[in-house]
PDB file of C-alpha atoms and ligand atoms in Angstrom:
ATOM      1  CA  UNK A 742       0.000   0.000   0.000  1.00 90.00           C
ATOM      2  CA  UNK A 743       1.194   3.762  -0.704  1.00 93.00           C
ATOM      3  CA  UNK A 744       0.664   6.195   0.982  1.00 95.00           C
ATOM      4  CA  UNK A 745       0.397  10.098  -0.089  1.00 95.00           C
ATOM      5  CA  UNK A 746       0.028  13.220   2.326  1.00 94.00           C
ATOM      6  CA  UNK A 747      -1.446  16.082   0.345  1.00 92.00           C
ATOM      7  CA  UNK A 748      -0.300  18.877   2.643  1.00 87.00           C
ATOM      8  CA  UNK A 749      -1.850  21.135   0.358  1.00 85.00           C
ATOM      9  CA  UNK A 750      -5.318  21.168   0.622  1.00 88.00           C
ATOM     10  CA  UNK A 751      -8.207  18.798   0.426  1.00 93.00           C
ATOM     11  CA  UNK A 752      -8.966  20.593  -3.046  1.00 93.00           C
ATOM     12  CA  UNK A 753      -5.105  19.410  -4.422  1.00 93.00           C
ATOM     13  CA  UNK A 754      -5.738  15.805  -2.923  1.00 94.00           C
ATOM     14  CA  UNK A 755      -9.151  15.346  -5.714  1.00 96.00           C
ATOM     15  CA  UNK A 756      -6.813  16.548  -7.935  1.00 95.00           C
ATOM     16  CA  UNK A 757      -4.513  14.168  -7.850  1.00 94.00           C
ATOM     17  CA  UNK A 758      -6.818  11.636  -7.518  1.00 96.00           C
ATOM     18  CA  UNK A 759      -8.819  13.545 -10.810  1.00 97.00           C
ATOM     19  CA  UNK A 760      -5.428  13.491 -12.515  1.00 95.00           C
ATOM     20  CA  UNK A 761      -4.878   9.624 -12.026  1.00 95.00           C
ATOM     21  CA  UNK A 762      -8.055   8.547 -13.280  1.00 96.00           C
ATOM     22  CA  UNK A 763      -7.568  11.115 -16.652  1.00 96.00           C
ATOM     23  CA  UNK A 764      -4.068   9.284 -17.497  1.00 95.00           C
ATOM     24  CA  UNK A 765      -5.853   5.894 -16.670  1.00 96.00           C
ATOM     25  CA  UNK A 766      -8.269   6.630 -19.129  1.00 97.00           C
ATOM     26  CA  UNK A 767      -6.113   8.018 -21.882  1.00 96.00           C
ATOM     27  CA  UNK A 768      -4.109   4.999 -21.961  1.00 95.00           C
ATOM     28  CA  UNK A 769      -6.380   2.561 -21.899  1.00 96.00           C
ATOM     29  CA  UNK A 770      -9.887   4.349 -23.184  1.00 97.00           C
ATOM     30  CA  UNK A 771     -12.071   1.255 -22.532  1.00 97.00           C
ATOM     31  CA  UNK A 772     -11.113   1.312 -18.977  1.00 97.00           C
ATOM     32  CA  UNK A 773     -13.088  -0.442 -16.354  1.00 98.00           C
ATOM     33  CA  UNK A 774     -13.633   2.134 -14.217  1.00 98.00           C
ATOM     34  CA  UNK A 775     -15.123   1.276  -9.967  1.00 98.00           C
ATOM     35  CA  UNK A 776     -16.953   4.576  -9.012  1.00 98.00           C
ATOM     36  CA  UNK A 777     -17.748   5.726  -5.226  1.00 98.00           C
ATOM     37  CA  UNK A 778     -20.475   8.024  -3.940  1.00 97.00           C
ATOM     38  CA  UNK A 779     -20.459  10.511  -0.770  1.00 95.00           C
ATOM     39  CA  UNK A 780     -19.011  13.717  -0.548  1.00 95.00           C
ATOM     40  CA  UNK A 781     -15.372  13.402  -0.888  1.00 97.00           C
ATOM     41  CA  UNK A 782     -16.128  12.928  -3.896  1.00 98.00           C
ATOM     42  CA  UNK A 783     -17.715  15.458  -5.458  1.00 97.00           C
ATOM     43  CA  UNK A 784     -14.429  17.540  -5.876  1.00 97.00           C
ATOM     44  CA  UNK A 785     -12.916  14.360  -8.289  1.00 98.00           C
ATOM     45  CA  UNK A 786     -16.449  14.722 -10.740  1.00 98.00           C
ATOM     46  CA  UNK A 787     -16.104  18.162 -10.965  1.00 98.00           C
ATOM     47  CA  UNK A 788     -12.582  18.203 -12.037  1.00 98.00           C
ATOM     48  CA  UNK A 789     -13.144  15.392 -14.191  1.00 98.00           C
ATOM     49  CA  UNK A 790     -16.145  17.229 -15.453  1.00 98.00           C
ATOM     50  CA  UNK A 791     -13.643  20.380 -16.247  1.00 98.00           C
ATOM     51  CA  UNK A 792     -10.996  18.087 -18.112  1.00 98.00           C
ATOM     52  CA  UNK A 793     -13.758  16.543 -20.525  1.00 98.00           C
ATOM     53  CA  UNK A 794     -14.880  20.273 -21.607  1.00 98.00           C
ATOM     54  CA  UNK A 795     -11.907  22.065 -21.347  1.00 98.00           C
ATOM     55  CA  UNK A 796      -9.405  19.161 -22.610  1.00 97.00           C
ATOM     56  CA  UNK A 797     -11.294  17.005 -24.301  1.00 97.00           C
ATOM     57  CA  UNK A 798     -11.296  13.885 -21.830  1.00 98.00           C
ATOM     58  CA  UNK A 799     -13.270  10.980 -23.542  1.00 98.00           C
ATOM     59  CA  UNK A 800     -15.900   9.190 -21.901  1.00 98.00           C
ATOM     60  CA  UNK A 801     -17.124   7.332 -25.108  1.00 98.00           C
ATOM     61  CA  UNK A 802     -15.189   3.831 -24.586  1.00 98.00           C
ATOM     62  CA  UNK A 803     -15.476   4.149 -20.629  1.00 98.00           C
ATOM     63  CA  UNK A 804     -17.694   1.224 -19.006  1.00 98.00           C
ATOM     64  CA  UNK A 805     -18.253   2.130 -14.857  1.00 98.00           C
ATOM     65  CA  UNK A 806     -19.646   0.240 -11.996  1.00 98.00           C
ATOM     66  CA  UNK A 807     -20.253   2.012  -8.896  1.00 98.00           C
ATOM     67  CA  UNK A 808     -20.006   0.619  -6.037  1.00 98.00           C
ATOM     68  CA  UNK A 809     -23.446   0.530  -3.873  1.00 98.00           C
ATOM     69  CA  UNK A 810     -27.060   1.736  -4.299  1.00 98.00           C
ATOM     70  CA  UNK A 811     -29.624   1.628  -1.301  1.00 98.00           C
ATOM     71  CA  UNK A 812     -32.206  -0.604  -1.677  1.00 98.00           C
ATOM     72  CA  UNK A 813     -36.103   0.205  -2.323  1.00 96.00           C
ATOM     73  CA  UNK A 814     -35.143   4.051  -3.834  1.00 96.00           C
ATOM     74  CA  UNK A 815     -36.005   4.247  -7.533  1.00 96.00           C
ATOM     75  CA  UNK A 816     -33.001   5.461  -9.711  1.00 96.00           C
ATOM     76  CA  UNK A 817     -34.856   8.211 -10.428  1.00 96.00           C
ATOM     77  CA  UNK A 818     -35.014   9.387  -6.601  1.00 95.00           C
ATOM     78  CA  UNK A 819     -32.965  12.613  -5.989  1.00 95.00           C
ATOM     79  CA  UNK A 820     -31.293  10.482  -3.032  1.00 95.00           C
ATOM     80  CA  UNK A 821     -29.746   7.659  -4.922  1.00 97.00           C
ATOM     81  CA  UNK A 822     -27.077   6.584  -5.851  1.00 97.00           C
ATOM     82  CA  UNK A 823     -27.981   6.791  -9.623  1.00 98.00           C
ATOM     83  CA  UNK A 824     -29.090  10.169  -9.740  1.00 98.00           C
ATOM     84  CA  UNK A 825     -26.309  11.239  -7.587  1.00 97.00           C
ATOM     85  CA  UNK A 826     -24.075   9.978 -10.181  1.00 98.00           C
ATOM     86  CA  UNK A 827     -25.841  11.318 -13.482  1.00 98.00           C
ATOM     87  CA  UNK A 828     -26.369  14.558 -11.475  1.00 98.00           C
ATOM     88  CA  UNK A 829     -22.214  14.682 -10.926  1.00 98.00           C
ATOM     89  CA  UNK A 830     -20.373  12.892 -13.558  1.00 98.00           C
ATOM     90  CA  UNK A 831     -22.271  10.935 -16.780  1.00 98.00           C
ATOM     91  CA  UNK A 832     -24.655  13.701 -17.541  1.00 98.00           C
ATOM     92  CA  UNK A 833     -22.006  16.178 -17.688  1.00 98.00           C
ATOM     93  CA  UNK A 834     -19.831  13.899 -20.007  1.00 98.00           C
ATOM     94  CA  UNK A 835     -19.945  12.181 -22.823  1.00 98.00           C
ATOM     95  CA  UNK A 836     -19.950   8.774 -21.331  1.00 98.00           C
ATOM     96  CA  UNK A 837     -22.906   5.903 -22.922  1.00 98.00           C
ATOM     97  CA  UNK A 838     -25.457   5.592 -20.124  1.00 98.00           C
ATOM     98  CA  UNK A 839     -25.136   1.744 -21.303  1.00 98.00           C
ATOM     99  CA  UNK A 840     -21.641   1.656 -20.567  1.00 98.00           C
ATOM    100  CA  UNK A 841     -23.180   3.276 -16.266  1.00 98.00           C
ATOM    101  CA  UNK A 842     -24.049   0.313 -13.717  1.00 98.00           C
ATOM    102  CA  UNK A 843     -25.092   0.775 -10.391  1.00 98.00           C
ATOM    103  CA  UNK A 844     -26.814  -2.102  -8.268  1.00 98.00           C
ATOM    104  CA  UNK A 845     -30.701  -2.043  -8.753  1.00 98.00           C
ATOM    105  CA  UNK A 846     -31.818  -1.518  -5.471  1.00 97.00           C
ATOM    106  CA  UNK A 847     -35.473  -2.039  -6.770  1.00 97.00           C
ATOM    107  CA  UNK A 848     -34.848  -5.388  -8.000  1.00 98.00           C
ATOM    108  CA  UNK A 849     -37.452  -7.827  -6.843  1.00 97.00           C
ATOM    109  CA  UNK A 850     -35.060 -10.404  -6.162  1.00 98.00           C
ATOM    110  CA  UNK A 851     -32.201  -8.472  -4.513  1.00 98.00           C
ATOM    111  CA  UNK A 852     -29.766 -11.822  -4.306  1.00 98.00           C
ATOM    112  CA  UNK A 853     -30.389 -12.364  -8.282  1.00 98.00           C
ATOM    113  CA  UNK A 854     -29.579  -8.790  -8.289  1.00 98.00           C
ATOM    114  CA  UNK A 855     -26.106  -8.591  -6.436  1.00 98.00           C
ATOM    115  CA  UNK A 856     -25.164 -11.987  -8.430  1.00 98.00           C
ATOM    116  CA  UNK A 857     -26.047 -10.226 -11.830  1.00 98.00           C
ATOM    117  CA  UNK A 858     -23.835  -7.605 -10.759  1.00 98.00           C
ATOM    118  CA  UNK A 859     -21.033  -9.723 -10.297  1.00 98.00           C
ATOM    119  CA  UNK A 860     -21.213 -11.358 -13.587  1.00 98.00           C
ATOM    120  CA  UNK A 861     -21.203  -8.018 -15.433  1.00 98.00           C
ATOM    121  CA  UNK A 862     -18.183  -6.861 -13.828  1.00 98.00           C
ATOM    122  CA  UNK A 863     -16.460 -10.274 -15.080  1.00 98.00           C
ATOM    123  CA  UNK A 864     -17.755 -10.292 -18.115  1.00 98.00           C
ATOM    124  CA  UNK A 865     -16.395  -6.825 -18.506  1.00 98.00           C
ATOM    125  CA  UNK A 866     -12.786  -8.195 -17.695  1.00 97.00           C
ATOM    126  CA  UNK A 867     -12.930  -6.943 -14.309  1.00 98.00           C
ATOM    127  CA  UNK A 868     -12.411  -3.329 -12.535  1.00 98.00           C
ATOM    128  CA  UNK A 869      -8.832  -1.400 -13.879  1.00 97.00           C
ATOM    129  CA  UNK A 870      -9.250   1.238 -11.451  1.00 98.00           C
ATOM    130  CA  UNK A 871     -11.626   1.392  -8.161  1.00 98.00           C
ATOM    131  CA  UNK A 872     -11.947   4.622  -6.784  1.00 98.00           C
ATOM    132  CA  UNK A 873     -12.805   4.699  -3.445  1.00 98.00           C
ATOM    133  CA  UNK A 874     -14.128   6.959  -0.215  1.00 98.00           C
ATOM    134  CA  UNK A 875     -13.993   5.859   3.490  1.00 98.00           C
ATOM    135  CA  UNK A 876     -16.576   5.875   6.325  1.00 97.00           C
ATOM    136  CA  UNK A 877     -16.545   6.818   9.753  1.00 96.00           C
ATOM    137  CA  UNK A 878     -16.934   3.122  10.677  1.00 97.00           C
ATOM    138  CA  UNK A 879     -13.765   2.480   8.112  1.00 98.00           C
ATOM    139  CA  UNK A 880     -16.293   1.291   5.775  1.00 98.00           C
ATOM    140  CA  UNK A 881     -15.205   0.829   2.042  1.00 98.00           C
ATOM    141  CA  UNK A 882     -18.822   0.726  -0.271  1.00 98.00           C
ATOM    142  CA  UNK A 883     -21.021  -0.191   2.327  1.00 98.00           C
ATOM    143  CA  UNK A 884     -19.069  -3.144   4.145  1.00 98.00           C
ATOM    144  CA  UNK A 885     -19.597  -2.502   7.639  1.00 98.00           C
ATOM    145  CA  UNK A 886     -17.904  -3.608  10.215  1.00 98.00           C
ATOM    146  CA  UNK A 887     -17.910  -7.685  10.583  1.00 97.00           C
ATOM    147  CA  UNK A 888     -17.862  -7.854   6.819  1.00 98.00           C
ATOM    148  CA  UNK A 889     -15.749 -10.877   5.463  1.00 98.00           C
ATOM    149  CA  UNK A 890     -12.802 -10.075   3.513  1.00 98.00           C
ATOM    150  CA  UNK A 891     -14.119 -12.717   1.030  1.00 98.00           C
ATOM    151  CA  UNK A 892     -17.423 -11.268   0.434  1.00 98.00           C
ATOM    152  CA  UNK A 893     -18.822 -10.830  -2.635  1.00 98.00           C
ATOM    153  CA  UNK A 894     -21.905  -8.431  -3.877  1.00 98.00           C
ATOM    154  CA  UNK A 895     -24.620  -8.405  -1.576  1.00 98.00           C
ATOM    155  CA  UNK A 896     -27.441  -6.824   0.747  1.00 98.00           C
ATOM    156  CA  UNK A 897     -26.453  -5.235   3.312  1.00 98.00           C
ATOM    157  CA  UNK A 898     -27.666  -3.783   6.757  1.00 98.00           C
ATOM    158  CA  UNK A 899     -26.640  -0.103   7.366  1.00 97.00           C
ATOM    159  CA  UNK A 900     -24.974   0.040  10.837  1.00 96.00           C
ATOM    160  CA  UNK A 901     -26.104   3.517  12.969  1.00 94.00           C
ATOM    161  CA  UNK A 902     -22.775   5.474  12.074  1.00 94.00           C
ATOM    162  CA  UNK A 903     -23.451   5.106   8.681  1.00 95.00           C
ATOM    163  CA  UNK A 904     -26.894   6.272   8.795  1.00 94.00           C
ATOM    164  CA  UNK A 905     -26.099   9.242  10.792  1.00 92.00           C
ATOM    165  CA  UNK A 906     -23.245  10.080   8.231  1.00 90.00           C
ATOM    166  CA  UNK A 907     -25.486   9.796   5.481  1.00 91.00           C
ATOM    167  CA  UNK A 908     -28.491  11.381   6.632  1.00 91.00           C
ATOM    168  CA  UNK A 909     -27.866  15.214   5.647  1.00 89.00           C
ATOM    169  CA  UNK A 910     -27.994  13.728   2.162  1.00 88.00           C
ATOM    170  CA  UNK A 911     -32.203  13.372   2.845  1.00 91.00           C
ATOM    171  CA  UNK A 912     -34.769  15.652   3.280  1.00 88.00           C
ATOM    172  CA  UNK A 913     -36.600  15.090   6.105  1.00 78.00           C
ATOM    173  CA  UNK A 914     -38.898  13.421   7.164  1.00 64.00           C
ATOM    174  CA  UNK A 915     -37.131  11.071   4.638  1.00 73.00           C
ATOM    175  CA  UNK A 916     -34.923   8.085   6.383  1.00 83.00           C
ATOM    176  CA  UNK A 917     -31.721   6.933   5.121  1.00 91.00           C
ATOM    177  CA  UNK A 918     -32.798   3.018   3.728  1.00 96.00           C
ATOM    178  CA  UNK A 919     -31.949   0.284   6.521  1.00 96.00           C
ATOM    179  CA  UNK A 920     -30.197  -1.623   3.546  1.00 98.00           C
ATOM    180  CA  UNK A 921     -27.757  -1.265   0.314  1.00 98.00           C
ATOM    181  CA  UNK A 922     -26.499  -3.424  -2.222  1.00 98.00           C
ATOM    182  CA  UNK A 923     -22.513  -3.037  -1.859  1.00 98.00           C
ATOM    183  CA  UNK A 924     -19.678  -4.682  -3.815  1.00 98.00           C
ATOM    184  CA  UNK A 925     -18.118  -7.145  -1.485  1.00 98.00           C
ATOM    185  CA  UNK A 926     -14.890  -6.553  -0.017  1.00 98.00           C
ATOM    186  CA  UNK A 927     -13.361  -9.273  -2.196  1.00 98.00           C
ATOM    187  CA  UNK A 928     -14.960  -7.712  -4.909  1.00 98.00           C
ATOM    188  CA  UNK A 929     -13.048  -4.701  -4.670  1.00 98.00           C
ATOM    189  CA  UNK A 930      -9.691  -6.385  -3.730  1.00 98.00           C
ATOM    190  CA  UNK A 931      -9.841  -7.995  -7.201  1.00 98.00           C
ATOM    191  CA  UNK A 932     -10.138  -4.803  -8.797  1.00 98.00           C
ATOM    192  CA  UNK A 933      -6.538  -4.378 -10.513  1.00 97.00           C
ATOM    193  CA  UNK A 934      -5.733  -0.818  -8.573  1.00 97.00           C
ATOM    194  CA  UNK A 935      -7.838   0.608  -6.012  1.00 97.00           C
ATOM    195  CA  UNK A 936      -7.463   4.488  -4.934  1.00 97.00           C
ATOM    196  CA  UNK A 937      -8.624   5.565  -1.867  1.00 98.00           C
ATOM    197  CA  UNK A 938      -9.507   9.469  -1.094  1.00 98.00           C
ATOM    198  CA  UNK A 939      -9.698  10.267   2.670  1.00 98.00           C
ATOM    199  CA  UNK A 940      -9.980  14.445   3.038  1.00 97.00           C
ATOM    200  CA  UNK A 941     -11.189  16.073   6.838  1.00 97.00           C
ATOM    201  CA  UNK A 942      -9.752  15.983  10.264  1.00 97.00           C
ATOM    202  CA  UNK A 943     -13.256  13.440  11.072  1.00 97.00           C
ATOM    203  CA  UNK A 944     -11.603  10.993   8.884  1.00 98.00           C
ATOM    204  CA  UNK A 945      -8.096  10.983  10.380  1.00 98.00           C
ATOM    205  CA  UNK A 946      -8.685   8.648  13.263  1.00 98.00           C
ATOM    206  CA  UNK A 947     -10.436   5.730  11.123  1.00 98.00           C
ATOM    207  CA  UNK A 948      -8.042   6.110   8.238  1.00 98.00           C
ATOM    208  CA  UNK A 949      -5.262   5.488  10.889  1.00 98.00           C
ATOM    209  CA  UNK A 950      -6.466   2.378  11.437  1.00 98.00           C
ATOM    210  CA  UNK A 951      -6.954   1.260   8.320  1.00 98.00           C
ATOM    211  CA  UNK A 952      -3.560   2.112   7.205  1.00 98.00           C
ATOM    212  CA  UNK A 953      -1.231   1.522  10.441  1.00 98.00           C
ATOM    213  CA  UNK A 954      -3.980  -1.005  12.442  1.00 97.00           C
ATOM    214  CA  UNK A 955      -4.272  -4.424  12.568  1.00 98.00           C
ATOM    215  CA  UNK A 956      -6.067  -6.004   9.219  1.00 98.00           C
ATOM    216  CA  UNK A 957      -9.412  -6.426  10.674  1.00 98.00           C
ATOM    217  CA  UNK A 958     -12.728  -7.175   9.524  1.00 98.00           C
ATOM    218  CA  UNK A 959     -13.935  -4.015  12.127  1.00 98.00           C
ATOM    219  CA  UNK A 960     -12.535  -2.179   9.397  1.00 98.00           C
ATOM    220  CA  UNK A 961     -12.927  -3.254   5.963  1.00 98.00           C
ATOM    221  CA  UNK A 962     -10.672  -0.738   4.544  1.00 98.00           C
ATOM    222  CA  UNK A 963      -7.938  -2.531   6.114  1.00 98.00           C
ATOM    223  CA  UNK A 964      -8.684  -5.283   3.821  1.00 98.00           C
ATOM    224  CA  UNK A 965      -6.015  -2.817   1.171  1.00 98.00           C
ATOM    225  CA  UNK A 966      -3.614  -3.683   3.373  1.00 97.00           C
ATOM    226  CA  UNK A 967      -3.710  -6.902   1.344  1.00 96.00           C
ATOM    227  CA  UNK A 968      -4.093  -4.993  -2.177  1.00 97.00           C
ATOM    228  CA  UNK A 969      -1.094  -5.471  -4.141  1.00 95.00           C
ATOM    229  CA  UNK A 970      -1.497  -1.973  -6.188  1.00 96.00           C
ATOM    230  CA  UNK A 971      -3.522   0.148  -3.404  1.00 96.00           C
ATOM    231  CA  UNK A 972      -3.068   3.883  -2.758  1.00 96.00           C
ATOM    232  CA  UNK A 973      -3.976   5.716  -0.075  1.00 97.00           C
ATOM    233  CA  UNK A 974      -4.586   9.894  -0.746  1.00 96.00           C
ATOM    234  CA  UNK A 975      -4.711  11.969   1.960  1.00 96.00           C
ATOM    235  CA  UNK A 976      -4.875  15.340   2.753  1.00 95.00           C
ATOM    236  CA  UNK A 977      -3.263  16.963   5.878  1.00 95.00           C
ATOM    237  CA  UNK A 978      -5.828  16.694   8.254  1.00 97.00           C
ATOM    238  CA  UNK A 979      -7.287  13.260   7.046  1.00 97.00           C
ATOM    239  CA  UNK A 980      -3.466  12.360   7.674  1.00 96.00           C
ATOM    240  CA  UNK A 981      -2.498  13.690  10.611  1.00 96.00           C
ATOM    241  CA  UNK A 982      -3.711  10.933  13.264  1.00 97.00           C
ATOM    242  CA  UNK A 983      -0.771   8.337  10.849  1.00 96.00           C
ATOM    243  CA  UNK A 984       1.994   7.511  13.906  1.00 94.00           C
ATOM    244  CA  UNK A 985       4.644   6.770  10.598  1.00 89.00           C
ATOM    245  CA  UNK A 986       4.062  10.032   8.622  1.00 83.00           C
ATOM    246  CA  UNK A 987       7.846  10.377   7.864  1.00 84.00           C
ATOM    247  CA  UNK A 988       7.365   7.053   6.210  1.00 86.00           C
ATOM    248  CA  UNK A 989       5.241   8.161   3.693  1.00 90.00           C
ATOM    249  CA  UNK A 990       5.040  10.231   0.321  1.00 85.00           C
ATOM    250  CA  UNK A 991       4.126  13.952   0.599  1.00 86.00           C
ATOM    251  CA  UNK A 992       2.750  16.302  -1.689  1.00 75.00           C
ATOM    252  CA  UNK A 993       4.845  19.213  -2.455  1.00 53.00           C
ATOM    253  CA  UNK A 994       3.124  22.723  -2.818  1.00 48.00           C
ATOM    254  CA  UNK A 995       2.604  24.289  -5.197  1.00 44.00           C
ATOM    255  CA  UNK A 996       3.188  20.973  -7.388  1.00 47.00           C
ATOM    256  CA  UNK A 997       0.671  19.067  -6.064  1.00 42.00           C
ATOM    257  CA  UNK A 998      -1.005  17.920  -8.902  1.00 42.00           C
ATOM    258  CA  UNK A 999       1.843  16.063 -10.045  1.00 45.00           C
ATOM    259  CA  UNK A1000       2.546  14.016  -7.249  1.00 44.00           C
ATOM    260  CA  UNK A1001       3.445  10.540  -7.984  1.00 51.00           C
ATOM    261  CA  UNK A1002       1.642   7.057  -7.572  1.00 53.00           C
ATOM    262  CA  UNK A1003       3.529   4.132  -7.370  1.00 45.00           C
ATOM    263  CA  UNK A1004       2.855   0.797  -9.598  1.00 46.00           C
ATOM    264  CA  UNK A1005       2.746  -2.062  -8.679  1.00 36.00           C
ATOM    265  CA  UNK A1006       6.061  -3.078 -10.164  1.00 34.00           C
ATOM    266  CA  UNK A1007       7.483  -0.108  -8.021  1.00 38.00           C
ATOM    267  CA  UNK A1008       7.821   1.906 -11.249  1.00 38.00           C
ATOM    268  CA  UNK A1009       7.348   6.165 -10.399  1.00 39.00           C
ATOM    269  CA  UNK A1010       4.425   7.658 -12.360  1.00 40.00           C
ATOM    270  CA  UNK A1011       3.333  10.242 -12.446  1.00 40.00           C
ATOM    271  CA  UNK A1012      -0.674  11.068 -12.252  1.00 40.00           C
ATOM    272  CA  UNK A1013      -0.231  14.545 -14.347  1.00 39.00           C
ATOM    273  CA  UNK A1014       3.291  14.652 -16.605  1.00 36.00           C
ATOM    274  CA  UNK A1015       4.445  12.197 -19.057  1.00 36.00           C
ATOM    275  CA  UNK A1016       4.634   9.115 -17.286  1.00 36.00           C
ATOM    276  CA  UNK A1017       2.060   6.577 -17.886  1.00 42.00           C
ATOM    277  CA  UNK A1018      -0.675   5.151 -15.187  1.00 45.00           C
ATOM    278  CA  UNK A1019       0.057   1.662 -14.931  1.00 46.00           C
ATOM    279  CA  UNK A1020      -2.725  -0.149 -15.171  1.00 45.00           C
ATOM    280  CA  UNK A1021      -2.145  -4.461 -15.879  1.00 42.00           C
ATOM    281  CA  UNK A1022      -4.082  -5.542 -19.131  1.00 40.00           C
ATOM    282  CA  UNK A1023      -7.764  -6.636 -19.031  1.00 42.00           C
ATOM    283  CA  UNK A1024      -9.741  -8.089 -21.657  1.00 44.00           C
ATOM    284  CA  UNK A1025     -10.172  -5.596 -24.517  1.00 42.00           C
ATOM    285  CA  UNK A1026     -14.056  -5.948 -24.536  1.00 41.00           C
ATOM    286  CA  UNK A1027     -15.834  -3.045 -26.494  1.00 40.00           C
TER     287      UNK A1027
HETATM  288  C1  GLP B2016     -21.046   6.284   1.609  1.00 97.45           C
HETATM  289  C2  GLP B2016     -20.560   5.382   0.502  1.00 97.45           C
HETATM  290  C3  GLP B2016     -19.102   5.064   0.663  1.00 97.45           C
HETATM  291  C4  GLP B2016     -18.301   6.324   0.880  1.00 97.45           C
HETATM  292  C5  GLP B2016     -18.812   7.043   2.100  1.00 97.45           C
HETATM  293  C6  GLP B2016     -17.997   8.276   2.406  1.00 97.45           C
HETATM  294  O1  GLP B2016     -21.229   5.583   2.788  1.00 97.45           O
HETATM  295  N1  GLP B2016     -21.300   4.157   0.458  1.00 97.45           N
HETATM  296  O2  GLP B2016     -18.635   4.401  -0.496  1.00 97.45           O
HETATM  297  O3  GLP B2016     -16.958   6.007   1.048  1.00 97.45           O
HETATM  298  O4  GLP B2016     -20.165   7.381   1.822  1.00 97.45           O
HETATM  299  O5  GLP B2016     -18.777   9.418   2.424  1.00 97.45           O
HETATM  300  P1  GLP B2016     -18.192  10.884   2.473  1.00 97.45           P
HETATM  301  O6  GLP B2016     -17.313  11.030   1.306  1.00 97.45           O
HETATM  302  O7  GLP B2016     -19.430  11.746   2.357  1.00 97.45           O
HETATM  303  O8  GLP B2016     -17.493  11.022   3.763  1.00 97.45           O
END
């Protein structure tokens, strides 16, 4: 696992994290691309948003699968996960709605559902790149504490921190659903890279543990301690709870949207300059 301190903002930390997925996609423009919800990132759409128009970023070959939905909201509710994601990123690029999955949290047979889900993502070769946010339980989708390293795409039951995290998201009266549909842990470990943005001093105790802790299934973003190709980005405050920050990469400012991500050969890239993201080779499916 690498680690990277963005000292110089939260805003610089999306960047990089922006900038990583842009190279990912110009080398390989059918990427499989793993997409996360919540508010950290928000900052990575937008700038992703901003390269398509202003640079030209391509969409078109692009196939995503997020992460989670909640179940029993519609995909047209204002408080899902779908619309969430139209509302940020594909409506605002030129990505085939086709080439979008999310969980159906509607389905009428939610266990057909989740194993549907994980045939599409292998019949799409598998995730390249899996983007990823953190909870305040250390949560990684929505596998919450207790969750089995091994698991797979399933239903899940919200645990109280999580639905008093997520609840500004809904008007009230409306509740935050009981349940999701979340990729399973192991279903993100077999993603090829996995990127993790933690930004806010609220996040720096959990994202201690899950980078300096014991591997634990109390917090199933320690499961990337396993990850062969995992990175960690961080901005100061998200970092500073890390007992072995000297042992880690930092930012520099004013040239923080070329900081470098390591591959998993050990090779320096370089999310922004000439270097190539390393991604290993996946099925060239259309
Ligand atoms: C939800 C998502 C997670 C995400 C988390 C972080 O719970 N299911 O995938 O990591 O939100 O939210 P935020 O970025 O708002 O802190």
């Amino acid at each position: 696992m690498d680690v990277i301190i963005q000292s110089a903002g939260a805003g610089r930390a999306a960047q990089a994290v922006a900038d990583f997925i842009a190279q990912a996609l110009t080398d390989k423009p059918n990427l499989v691309l793993g997409l996360a919800t919540g508010s950290t990132m928000e900052s990575v759409y937008e700038q992703l948003v901003r390269k398509h128009q202003k640079e030209g970023l391509d969409f078109s070959r692009c196939r995503t699968f997020n992460l989670d939905e909640y179940v029993g909201l519609p995909a047209e509710d204002p408080c899902s996960y779908h619309d969430f994601m139209r509302q940020r990123l594909f409506d605002k690029v030129n990505i085939d709605p086709r080439n979008t999955h999310l969980p159906d949290g509607m389905a009428s047979d939610l266990d057909a559902e989740c194993a549907r889900y994980e045939r599409l993502i292998a019949a799409s070769g598998g995730i390249d790149l899996q983007v990823l946010g953190i909870g305040l339980n250390g949560h990684i989708g929505f596998n919450e504490p207790s969750s089995a390293f091994e698991s797979r795409t399933r239903v899940q039951l919200l645990s109280q921190v999580t639905l008093d995290q997520n609840a500004p998201f809904f008007p009230k009266p409306k509740r935050v659903p009981r349940t999701a549909i979340t990729m399973g842990v192991g279903t993100i470990l077999e993603a090829r890279r996995c990127l993790l943005l933690a930004i806010g001093p609220e996040k720096a105790n959990i994202v201690a543990q899950a980078i300096e802790g014991p591997l634990t299934r109390m917090v199933t973003a320690s499961a990337l301690q396993l990850h062969s190709s995992c990175t960690f980005v961080l901005d100061g405050p998200a970092a500073a709870q890390l007992q072995k920050s000297g042992s880690y990469q930092h930012g520099i400012p004013g040239q923080s949207a070329g900081i470098s991500l390591l591959s998993p050969m050990g090779t320096q890239l370089s999310s922004s300059a000439s270097p190539r993201a390393s991604l290993r080779s996946s099925p060239d499916t259309p």
